[in-house]
mmCIF file of C-alpha atoms in Angstrom:
data_model
loop_
_atom_site.group_PDB
_atom_site.id
_atom_site.type_symbol
_atom_site.label_atom_id
_atom_site.label_comp_id
_atom_site.label_asym_id
_atom_site.label_seq_id
_atom_site.Cartn_x
_atom_site.Cartn_y
_atom_site.Cartn_z
ATOM 1 C CA MET A 1 70.056 126.833 122.893
ATOM 2 C CA LEU A 2 67.665 124.318 119.851
ATOM 3 C CA ILE A 3 69.399 121.554 118.475
ATOM 4 C CA THR A 4 67.233 121.228 114.924
ATOM 5 C CA PHE A 5 67.771 117.239 113.828
ATOM 6 C CA LYS A 6 66.971 117.448 109.877
ATOM 7 C CA SER A 7 66.308 113.591 107.748
ATOM 8 C CA LYS A 8 65.071 113.886 104.279
ATOM 9 C CA ALA A 9 63.368 110.897 106.593
ATOM 10 C CA ALA A 10 60.607 113.558 108.344
ATOM 11 C CA ALA A 11 59.778 116.852 109.436
ATOM 12 C CA ASP A 12 62.498 118.433 111.536
ATOM 13 C CA VAL A 13 62.403 117.573 115.053
ATOM 14 C CA VAL A 14 63.392 120.882 117.419
ATOM 15 C CA MET A 15 64.294 120.607 120.614
ATOM 16 C CA TYR A 16 66.056 122.301 123.931
ATOM 17 C CA GLU A 17 69.432 121.543 123.861
ATOM 18 C CA SER A 18 69.219 120.132 127.596
ATOM 19 C CA HIS A 19 66.153 117.311 126.202
ATOM 20 C CA ALA A 20 68.303 116.024 123.631
ATOM 21 C CA LYS A 21 71.589 115.931 125.302
ATOM 22 C CA PRO A 22 70.681 112.115 127.357
ATOM 23 C CA ILE A 23 69.818 111.778 124.269
ATOM 24 C CA LEU A 24 72.452 111.873 122.215
ATOM 25 C CA ASP A 25 74.677 110.575 124.787
ATOM 26 C CA LEU A 26 72.990 107.419 125.129
ATOM 27 C CA LEU A 27 74.309 107.200 121.668
ATOM 28 C CA HIS A 28 77.336 108.504 122.152
ATOM 29 C CA LYS A 29 77.263 111.617 119.480
ATOM 30 C CA ASP A 30 78.002 115.215 119.915
ATOM 31 C CA PRO A 31 75.463 117.409 120.855
ATOM 32 C CA ALA A 32 76.974 120.592 118.595
ATOM 33 C CA ARG A 33 77.206 119.001 115.278
ATOM 34 C CA GLY A 34 77.039 115.117 114.065
ATOM 35 C CA VAL A 35 75.464 112.775 111.507
ATOM 36 C CA ILE A 36 72.982 109.499 112.559
ATOM 37 C CA THR A 37 74.045 107.425 108.603
ATOM 38 C CA ALA A 38 71.073 105.561 108.134
ATOM 39 C CA ALA A 39 73.156 102.268 108.479
ATOM 40 C CA GLU A 40 72.935 103.103 111.971
ATOM 41 C CA ALA A 41 69.692 103.939 112.535
ATOM 42 C CA GLY A 42 68.693 100.125 113.713
ATOM 43 C CA ASP A 43 70.512 99.877 116.573
ATOM 44 C CA ALA A 44 69.550 104.047 117.671
ATOM 45 C CA VAL A 45 66.863 103.075 117.838
ATOM 46 C CA ALA A 46 66.602 99.701 120.110
ATOM 47 C CA LEU A 47 68.923 101.677 122.292
ATOM 48 C CA LEU A 48 66.295 104.382 122.643
ATOM 49 C CA GLU A 49 64.017 102.004 123.245
ATOM 50 C CA GLN A 50 65.404 100.246 125.727
ATOM 51 C CA GLN A 51 65.817 103.859 127.637
ATOM 52 C CA ILE A 52 62.535 104.906 126.978
ATOM 53 C CA ASN A 53 61.040 100.886 128.886
ATOM 54 C CA ALA A 54 64.057 101.667 131.719
ATOM 55 C CA SER A 55 62.359 105.675 132.675
ATOM 56 C CA LYS A 56 58.767 104.299 132.071
ATOM 57 C CA ALA A 57 59.891 101.736 135.193
ATOM 58 C CA HIS A 58 60.954 104.452 137.579
ATOM 59 C CA GLU A 59 58.267 107.291 136.637
ATOM 60 C CA ALA A 60 55.302 106.227 138.846
ATOM 61 C CA ALA A 61 58.011 106.234 142.336
ATOM 62 C CA GLU A 62 59.342 109.343 141.053
ATOM 63 C CA ALA A 63 55.828 110.968 140.881
ATOM 64 C CA LEU A 64 54.992 109.612 143.958
ATOM 65 C CA ALA A 65 58.116 111.748 145.023
ATOM 66 C CA ARG A 66 56.788 114.358 143.903
ATOM 67 C CA ASP A 67 53.035 114.190 145.534
ATOM 68 C CA VAL A 68 54.771 113.191 148.592
ATOM 69 C CA ASN A 69 57.235 116.501 148.071
ATOM 70 C CA ALA A 70 54.186 118.868 146.760
ATOM 71 C CA HIS A 71 51.929 117.775 149.751
ATOM 72 C CA HIS A 72 54.123 117.617 153.217
ATOM 73 C CA ASN A 73 56.456 120.421 153.162
ATOM 74 C CA ALA A 74 58.069 121.769 156.333
ATOM 75 C CA ASP A 75 56.657 125.286 156.070
ATOM 76 C CA THR A 76 53.983 125.915 153.838
ATOM 77 C CA ASP A 77 51.581 122.410 153.766
ATOM 78 C CA ASP A 78 49.654 123.520 150.938
ATOM 79 C CA HIS A 79 47.078 121.221 149.636
ATOM 80 C CA ASN A 80 45.639 123.192 146.813
ATOM 81 C CA HIS A 81 48.531 123.619 144.660
ATOM 82 C CA GLU A 82 48.243 122.666 141.183
ATOM 83 C CA LYS A 83 49.888 118.693 140.205
ATOM 84 C CA ILE A 84 53.158 118.930 138.850
ATOM 85 C CA GLU A 85 53.046 117.983 135.495
ATOM 86 C CA ALA A 86 56.789 116.599 134.537
ATOM 87 C CA VAL A 87 57.752 115.792 130.959
ATOM 88 C CA SER A 88 58.697 111.884 131.144
ATOM 89 C CA PHE A 89 61.817 111.268 128.857
ATOM 90 C CA SER A 90 60.053 108.833 126.611
ATOM 91 C CA ALA A 91 57.955 111.715 125.515
ATOM 92 C CA ARG A 92 60.504 114.033 125.061
ATOM 93 C CA ALA A 93 62.600 111.284 123.437
ATOM 94 C CA TYR A 94 59.938 110.448 121.007
ATOM 95 C CA PRO A 95 59.752 112.626 117.877
ATOM 96 C CA LEU A 96 63.430 111.445 117.626
ATOM 97 C CA LEU A 97 62.149 108.189 117.780
ATOM 98 C CA ASP A 98 60.207 108.081 114.985
ATOM 99 C CA MET A 99 62.595 109.853 113.003
ATOM 100 C CA LEU A 100 64.859 107.428 113.773
ATOM 101 C CA ARG A 101 62.390 104.711 112.383
ATOM 102 C CA GLU A 102 61.980 106.769 109.530
ATOM 103 C CA ALA A 103 65.200 107.498 108.705
ATOM 104 C CA LYS A 104 65.426 103.325 108.852
ATOM 105 C CA LYS A 105 63.303 102.760 106.336
ATOM 106 C CA GLY A 106 63.921 104.974 104.234
ATOM 107 C CA GLY A 107 67.845 104.681 104.362
ATOM 108 C CA TYR A 108 68.054 108.239 104.979
ATOM 109 C CA ASP A 109 70.602 110.079 107.366
ATOM 110 C CA ILE A 110 69.601 112.101 110.566
ATOM 111 C CA LEU A 111 72.208 115.484 111.081
ATOM 112 C CA TRP A 112 71.937 118.281 113.583
ATOM 113 C CA GLY A 113 74.434 121.315 113.760
ATOM 114 C CA VAL A 114 74.786 121.261 110.175
#
């Protein structure tokens, strides 16, 4: 299922619900329908930036674990496979973070599920 975030501050941001849910959980918002008011935008930006910074600290360790897993599979040790390129939390969160920043500047709300 898709979630479309709408605001007068920026173009719509569309995300899969499974990708938006961790962000909305962090902000204590319901994925089905909700609003981040202009007054809440500053706190939302700070929380999201803090989570992005925390997730970046773990990206290197996770990438190493994926690489070791791929290269040392017990049944098929294939060294010619394509590298798994996971999309990071920060990359997924950035469009909404950008919208939040613009909403804060312009004093606009962000809505979804309406």
